[in-house]
Amino acid sequence: MEGSIKPADDMISTAKRQSTYWKQTSINDRITYLKKLQNVLINQLDHYVAWISKRTNKHQLDVLTGDFLIVFSALDYYIKNGTEILNPVKKKSPFPFWGCTSYVRYEPYGVVLIFSPWNYPFQLSILPIISAFITGNTIILKCSDQLPGFAPFLRSIFDQLNLPDGILQIIDGNAMVGQTLIEAKPNLVFFTGSHTTGDKVYQKAASLGIPCILELSGKDPMVVFDDCHLDRAANAAVWGSLVNGGQACVSVERIYVQSGIYGSFVEKVKDILKKIDSKSFSGMTTKESMEHVKKQVMDAINRGASHFRPDFHDEPFPIFLPPTLLTNVSHEMEIMRDETFGPVIAVMPFETEDDAIRLVNDSPYGLNAYLFTRNKSRIRRMIPLIESGSIFINDVVTNISNIHLPFGGVKCSGIGHYHGREGLLNFCSPKSVMQNNKNSGRNVNWYPYNKKAYSYIRNWIKWRYKAK
């Protein structure tokens, strides 16, 4: 792996040169490197968790589960299933192509440029790397400049795999570095980050004809009906809103509770918050994020929201924001419209199922949605009506870790998917192949044209496609 930082054009050129070699390696050869990565991570797991925890102000349990557990799950899944997923797939050859063999090959794009964010820096770097790597692409990873030192940290891990030069290159830098890398024309761009930045990446890539997979912002709703398991819903709301300091695209960011249990739900949430020690929470990774959250909370309070904060006597991280419960909120407030990305629990009541669907869909985002109810008929009705890439019933957040399922958003939350079989194939360019195995000198529809050929094809069409 390249350990030195090169100019963008040089990085892309190196990756393209190596792409011809790398795509000809067998899937099993690539899987061998993934097994090495698995062993490196297992052998030094505590060290890596501690390193990330210290630099992101996150609780080590949040790092272990959010950054590493899903990576091990993905490595295990693709090591076991990658060959089968990427094997050519035989397709039918209809009668007009009698004598032909048809199949689809899944080939690498070439050079994949990956942009990773700072909130789950390890997970959101490694997962797209795994997908691009096993499919035979060469990779350039551009890490967020909000987390200094992460790029060399990640290079030190991959250096232990002894990859051929140019297969994986890792760099950090500001927006100009990212723009320059796109202008150097990789074959695919994978971006994880805010909708605002993602839109700029998409426009730049589109102007150059480069396809994109975008995993963008969320404003994920949680709907709590009066027939739910109330204790479970309240505990889920607290954890789903506050895990990782609320800095997750799949965090619970707006909670709608049916009016009959609204008061009881709010009181249970308060009781849970009072019992949790501050040392259980993660801090904020950047001061800019903390100020953004404070601004949204103050906007809500100034517009009439009520707030509750547990009485903490210490702050476990240098950048720390105590959790805030907001009630009497509305969609007129920024806290219920724009991504918060911080430790806030915002709760408002609703009356009917139709009201819940309207509130959930009253957002430009559609990443994850959470539904708490025991009514199976209601679940079946609501699933197709909720505008969201994923839905988790009676649970929160961790459905992103089910590596068997594709993950991605709708509306302003993204384009495309990764994870699972479907996600892996998004890092491939499907190539359709047909082979004619007949030994005749010509096909019936070739020159010279004649009435016999016309009659034969016409009669076949009328017989085959006549409405039954």
CSV table of C-alpha atoms in Angstrom, one decimal, residues 8 21 45 64 67 95 101 113 192 205 270 299 308 351 437 444:
chain,number,residue,atom,x,y,z
A,8,ALA,CA,-4.3,13.7,-6.9
A,21,TYR,CA,-3.5,-6.2,-12.8
A,45,LEU,CA,-8.5,-4.7,18.9
A,64,LEU,CA,-16.4,-1.2,19.8
A,67,ASP,CA,-16.9,1.1,14.5
A,95,PHE,CA,-36.5,-18.5,-28.5
A,101,THR,CA,-25.7,-19.1,-24.0
A,113,LEU,CA,-12.7,7.1,-4.8
A,192,THR,CA,-20.6,9.4,3.1
A,205,ALA,CA,-18.9,14.0,-10.5
A,270,LYS,CA,-36.9,11.5,32.2
A,299,ASP,CA,-34.0,27.9,18.6
A,308,PHE,CA,-35.0,18.9,30.6
A,351,GLU,CA,-53.4,11.4,17.2
A,437,ASN,CA,-23.3,-21.8,-30.4
A,444,VAL,CA,-32.9,-16.0,-40.6
